[in-house]
Coordinates of C-alpha atoms and ligand atoms in Angstrom, one line a residue:
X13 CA 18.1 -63.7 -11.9
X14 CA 18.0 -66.0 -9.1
X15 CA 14.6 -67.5 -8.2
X16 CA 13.8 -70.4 -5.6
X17 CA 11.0 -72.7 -6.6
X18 CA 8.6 -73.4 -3.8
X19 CA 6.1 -76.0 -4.9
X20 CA 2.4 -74.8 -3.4
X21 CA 0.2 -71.6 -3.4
X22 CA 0.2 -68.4 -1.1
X23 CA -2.8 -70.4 0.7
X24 CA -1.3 -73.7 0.9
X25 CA 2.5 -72.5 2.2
X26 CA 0.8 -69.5 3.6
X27 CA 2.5 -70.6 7.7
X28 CA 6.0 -70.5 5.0
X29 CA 5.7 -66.7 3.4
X30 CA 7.5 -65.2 6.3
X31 CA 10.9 -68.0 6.1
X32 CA 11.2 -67.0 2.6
X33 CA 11.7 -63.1 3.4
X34 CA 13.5 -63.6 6.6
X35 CA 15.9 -65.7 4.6
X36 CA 16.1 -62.7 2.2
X37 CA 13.6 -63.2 -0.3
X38 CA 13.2 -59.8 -2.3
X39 CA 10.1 -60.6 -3.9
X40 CA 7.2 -63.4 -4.0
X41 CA 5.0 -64.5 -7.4
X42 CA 2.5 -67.2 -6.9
X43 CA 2.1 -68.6 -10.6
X44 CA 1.1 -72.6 -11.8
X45 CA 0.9 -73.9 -8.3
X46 CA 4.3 -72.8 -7.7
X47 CA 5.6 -69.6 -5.6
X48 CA 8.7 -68.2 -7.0
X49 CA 11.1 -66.2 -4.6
X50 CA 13.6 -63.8 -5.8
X51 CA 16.5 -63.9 -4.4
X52 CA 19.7 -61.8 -5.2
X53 CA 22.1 -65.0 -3.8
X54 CA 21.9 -68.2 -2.5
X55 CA 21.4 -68.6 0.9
X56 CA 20.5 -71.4 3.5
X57 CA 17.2 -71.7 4.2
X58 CA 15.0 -73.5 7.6
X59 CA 13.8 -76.9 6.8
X60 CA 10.3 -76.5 6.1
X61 CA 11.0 -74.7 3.2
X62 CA 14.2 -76.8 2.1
X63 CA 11.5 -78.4 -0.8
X64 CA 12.0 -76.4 -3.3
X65 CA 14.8 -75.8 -6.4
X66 CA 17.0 -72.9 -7.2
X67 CA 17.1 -71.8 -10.6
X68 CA 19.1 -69.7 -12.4
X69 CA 16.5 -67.8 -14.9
X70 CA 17.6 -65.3 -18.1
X71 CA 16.5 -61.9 -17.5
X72 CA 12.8 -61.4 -18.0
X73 CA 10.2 -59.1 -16.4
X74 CA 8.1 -60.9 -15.4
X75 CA 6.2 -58.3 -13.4
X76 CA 5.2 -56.8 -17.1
X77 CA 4.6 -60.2 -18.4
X78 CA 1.8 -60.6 -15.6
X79 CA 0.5 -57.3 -15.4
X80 CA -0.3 -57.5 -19.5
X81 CA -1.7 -60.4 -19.1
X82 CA -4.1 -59.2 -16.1
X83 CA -7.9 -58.7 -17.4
X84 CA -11.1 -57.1 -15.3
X85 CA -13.0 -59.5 -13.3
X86 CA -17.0 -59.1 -13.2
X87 CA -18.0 -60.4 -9.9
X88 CA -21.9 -59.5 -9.6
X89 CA -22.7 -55.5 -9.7
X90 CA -18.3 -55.2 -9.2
X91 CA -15.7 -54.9 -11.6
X92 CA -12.4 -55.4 -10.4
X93 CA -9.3 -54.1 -12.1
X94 CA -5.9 -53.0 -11.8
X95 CA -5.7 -49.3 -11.9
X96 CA -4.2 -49.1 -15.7
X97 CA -8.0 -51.2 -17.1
X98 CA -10.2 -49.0 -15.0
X99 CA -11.7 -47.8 -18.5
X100 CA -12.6 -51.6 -19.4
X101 CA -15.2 -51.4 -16.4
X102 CA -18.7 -51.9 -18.4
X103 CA -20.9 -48.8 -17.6
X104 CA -23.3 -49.8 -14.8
X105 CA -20.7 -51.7 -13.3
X106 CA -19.1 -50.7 -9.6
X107 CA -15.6 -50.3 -10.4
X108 CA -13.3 -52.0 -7.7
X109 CA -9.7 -51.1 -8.3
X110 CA -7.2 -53.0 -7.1
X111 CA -3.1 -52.8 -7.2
X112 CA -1.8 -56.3 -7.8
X113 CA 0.6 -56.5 -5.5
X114 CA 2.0 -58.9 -2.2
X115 CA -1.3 -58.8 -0.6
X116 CA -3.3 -61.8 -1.4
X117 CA -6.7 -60.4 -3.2
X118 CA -6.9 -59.0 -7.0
X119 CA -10.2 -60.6 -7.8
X120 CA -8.5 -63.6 -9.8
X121 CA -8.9 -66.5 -7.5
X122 CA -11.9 -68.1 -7.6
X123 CA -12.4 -67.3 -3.7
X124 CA -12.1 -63.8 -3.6
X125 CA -14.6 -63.7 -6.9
X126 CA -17.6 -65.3 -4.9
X127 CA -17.2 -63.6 -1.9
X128 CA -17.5 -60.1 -3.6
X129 CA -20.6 -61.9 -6.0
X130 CA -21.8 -62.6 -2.6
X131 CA -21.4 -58.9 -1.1
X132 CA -23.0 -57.6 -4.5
X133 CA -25.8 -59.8 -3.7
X134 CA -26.9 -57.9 -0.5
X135 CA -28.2 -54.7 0.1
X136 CA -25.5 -53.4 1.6
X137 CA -27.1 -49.7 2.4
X138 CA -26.0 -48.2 5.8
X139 CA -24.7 -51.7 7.1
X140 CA -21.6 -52.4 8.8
X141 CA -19.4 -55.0 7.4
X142 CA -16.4 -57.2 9.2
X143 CA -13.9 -58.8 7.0
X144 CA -11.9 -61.4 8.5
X145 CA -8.3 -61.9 6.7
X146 CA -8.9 -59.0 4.3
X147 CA -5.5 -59.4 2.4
X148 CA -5.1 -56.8 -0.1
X149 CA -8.3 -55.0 1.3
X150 CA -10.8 -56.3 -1.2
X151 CA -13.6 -57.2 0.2
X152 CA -14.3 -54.2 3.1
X153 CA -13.6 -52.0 -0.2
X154 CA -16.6 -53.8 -2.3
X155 CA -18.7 -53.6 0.8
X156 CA -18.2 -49.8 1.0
X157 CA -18.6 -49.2 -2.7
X158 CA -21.6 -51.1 -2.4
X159 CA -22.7 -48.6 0.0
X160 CA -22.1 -50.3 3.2
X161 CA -21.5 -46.9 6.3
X162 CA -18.4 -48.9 7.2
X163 CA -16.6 -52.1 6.6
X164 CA -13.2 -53.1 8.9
X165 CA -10.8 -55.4 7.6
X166 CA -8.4 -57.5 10.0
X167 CA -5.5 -59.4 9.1
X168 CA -3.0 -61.4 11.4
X169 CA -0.4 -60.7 8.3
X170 CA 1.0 -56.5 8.9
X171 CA 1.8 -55.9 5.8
X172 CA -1.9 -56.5 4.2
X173 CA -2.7 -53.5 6.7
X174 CA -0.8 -50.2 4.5
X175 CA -1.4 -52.4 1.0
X176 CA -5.3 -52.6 2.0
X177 CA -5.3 -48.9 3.2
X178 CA -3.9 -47.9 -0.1
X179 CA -5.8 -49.5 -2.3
X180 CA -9.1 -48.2 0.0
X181 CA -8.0 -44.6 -1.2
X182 CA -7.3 -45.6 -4.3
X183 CA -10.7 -46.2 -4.6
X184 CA -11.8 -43.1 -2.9
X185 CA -13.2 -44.7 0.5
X186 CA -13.1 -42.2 3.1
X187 CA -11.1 -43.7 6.2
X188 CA -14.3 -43.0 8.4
X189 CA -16.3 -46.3 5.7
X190 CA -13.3 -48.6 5.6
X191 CA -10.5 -49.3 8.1
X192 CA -8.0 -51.7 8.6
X193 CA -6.3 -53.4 11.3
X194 CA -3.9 -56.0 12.4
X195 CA -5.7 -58.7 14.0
X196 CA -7.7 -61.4 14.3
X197 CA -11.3 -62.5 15.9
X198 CA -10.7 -62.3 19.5
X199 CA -8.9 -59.4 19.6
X200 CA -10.3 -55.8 20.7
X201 CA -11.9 -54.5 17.3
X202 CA -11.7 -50.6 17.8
X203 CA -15.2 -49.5 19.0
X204 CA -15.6 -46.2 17.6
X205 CA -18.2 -47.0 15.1
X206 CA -19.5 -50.6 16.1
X207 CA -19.3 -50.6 19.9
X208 CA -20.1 -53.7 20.7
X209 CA -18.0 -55.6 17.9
X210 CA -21.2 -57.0 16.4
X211 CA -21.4 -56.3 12.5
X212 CA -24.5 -56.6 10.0
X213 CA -22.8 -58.7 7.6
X214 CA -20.0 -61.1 8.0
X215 CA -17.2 -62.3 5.1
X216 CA -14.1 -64.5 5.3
X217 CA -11.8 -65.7 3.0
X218 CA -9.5 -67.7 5.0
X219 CA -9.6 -71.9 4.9
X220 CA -12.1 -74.7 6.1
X221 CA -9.9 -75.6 9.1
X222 CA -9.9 -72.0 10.2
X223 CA -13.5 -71.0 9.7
X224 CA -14.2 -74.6 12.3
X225 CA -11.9 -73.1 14.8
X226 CA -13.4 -69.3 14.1
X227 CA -17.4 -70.6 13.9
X228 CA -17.9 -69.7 17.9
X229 CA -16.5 -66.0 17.2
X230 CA -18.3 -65.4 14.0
X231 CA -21.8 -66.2 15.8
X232 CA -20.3 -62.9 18.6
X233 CA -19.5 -60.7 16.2
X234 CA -23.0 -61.1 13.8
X235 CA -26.2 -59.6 14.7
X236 CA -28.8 -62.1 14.6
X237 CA -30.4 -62.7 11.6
X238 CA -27.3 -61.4 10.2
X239 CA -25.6 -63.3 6.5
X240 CA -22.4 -64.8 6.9
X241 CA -20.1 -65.4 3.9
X242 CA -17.4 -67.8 4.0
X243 CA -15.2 -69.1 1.4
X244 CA -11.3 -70.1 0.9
X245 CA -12.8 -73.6 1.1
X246 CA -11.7 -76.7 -0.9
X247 CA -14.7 -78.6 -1.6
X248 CA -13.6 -81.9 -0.3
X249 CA -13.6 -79.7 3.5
X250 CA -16.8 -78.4 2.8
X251 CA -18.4 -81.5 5.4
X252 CA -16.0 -79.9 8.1
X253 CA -17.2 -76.3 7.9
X254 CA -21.5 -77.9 7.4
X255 CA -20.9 -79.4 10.9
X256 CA -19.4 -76.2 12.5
X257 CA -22.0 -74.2 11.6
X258 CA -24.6 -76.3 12.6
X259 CA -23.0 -77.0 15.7
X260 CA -22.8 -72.9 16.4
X261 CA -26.8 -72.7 15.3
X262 CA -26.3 -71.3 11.9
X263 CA -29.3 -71.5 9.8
X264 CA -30.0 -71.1 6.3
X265 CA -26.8 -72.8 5.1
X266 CA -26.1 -72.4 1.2
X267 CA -23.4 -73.5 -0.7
X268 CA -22.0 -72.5 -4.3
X269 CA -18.9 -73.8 -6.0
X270 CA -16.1 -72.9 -8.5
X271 CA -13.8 -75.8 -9.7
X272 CA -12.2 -76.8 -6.3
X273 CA -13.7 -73.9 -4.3
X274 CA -16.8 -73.4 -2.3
X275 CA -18.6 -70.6 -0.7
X276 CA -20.6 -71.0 2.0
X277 CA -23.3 -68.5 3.4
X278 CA -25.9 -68.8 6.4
X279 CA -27.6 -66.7 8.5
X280 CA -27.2 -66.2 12.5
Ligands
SAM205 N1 -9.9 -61.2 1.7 C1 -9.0 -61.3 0.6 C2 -9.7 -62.0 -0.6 O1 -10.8 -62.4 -0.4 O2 -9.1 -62.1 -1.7 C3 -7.7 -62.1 1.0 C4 -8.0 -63.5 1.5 S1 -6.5 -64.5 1.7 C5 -7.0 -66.0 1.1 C6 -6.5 -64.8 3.4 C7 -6.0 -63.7 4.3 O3 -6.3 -64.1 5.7 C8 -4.5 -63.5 4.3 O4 -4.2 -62.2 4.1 C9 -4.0 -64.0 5.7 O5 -2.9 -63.2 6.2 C10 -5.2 -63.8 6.5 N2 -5.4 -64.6 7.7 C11 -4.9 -65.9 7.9 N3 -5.3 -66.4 9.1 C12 -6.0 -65.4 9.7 C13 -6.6 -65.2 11.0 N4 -6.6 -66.2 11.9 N5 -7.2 -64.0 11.3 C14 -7.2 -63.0 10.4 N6 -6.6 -63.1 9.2 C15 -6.0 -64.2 8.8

């Protein structure tokens, strides 16, 4: 089996995802700080991915290896799981199933954990929700299980869009309390059930850099008064994304942290 070696993360070589398929890649695995791409020959690749090693590897599937080794994640009143340990979900618990698969968001990064602790924290009842880089769908579906009357998820990435939508049904969300859509902040966001783009509640997973650039969008599409919830943020940035939101007005600024990774909330 032929596997190339990227050194990085899906998040850290995230601008280098699409070389790797155009250049044939048949599969991606982010594991140890290192992505490994599947590759059925050898094959020239652009520059900016040229760091990496190609290695010939026995036979081994790994796809089982990681699935077994999968457990559920607890993230406040949620429980997230892949659809074969939905009966490890602790009564009382809201069961959030998610298909591990090539959209970034099964519960097991540290990011995507605090965001839906931070979801879980609200009452979400009859709220509107707007997920900003919603990956595998994860966090629009724990705001509708949580009750929220509808949650959209945008991504700039198309093929989070089908992967999100399945694993929304999967979950049993109606299409009418999640929906998902290529796209960013910026862009039209359909109108049909928030007209005027401007959500209850706020969450993004996406970097420090990006929530900076972001901060002037996320105070157009929040009501006032409304919690924003940011994370995706190394710790060492965390000074970068303080002064955007107090240069946008935010108020209420809170801060939590897991290893390397922070989550932010404020209030509009
Ligand atoms: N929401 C999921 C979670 O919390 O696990 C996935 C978060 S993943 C770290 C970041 C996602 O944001 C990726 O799917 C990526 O394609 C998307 N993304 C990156 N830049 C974006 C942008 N400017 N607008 C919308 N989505 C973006």
């Amino acid at each position: 089996m032929l596997v190339y070696h990227l050194p990085g993360t899906f998040e850290t070589r995230e601008a280098h995802l699409d070389l790797l398929w155009e250049a044939g890649a048949t599969g991606l695995e982010e594991r140890a700080g290192l992505i490994r791409a599947y590759f059925d020959e050898q094959t020239d690749l652009p520059a900016d991915i040229r760091d990496g090693e190609w290695r010939d590897e026995a036979d081994q599937d790994w796809q089982a290896e990681f699935k077994a080794n999968l457990r559920p994640v607890q993230a406040g009143r949620v429980t997230i799981v892949p659809p074969w340990l939905r009966a490890e979900v602790p009564a009382g618990q809201v069961p959030l199933i998610i298909e591990p698969g090539m959209a970034f968001g099964t519960g097991h990064h540290a990011t995507t954990r605090m965001a839906v602790e931070a979801l879980s924290a609200l009452n979400l009842d009859g709220q509107t929700v707007l997920d900003v880089g919603t990956g595998s769908g994860v966090l629009a579906i724990a705001a509708a299980l949580l009750d929220a009357r509808y949650a959209l998820g945008v991504d700039i990435d198309p093929i989070t869009i089908p992967i999100a939508t399945e694993n929304a049904e999967q979950n049993g969300v109606p299409a009418g309390r999640a929906a998902f859509m290529v796209g960013t902040l910026g862009d039209d966001l359909p109108g049909d059930v928030v007209a005027d783009g401007v959500f209850d509640v706020l969450v993004a997973n996406l970097y420090a850099e990006l929530h900076d650039l972001l901060s002037g969008s996320y105070v157009g599409h929040l009501r006032a008064g409304g919690p924003l919830i940011l994370t995706g943020i190394l710790t060492s940035k965390l000074p970068l994304v303080h002064e955007a939101l107090d240069r946008e007005g935010f108020t209420d600024v809170q801060v939590r942290t897991d290893g390397d990774w922070a989550l932010v909330t404020a209030r509009n």
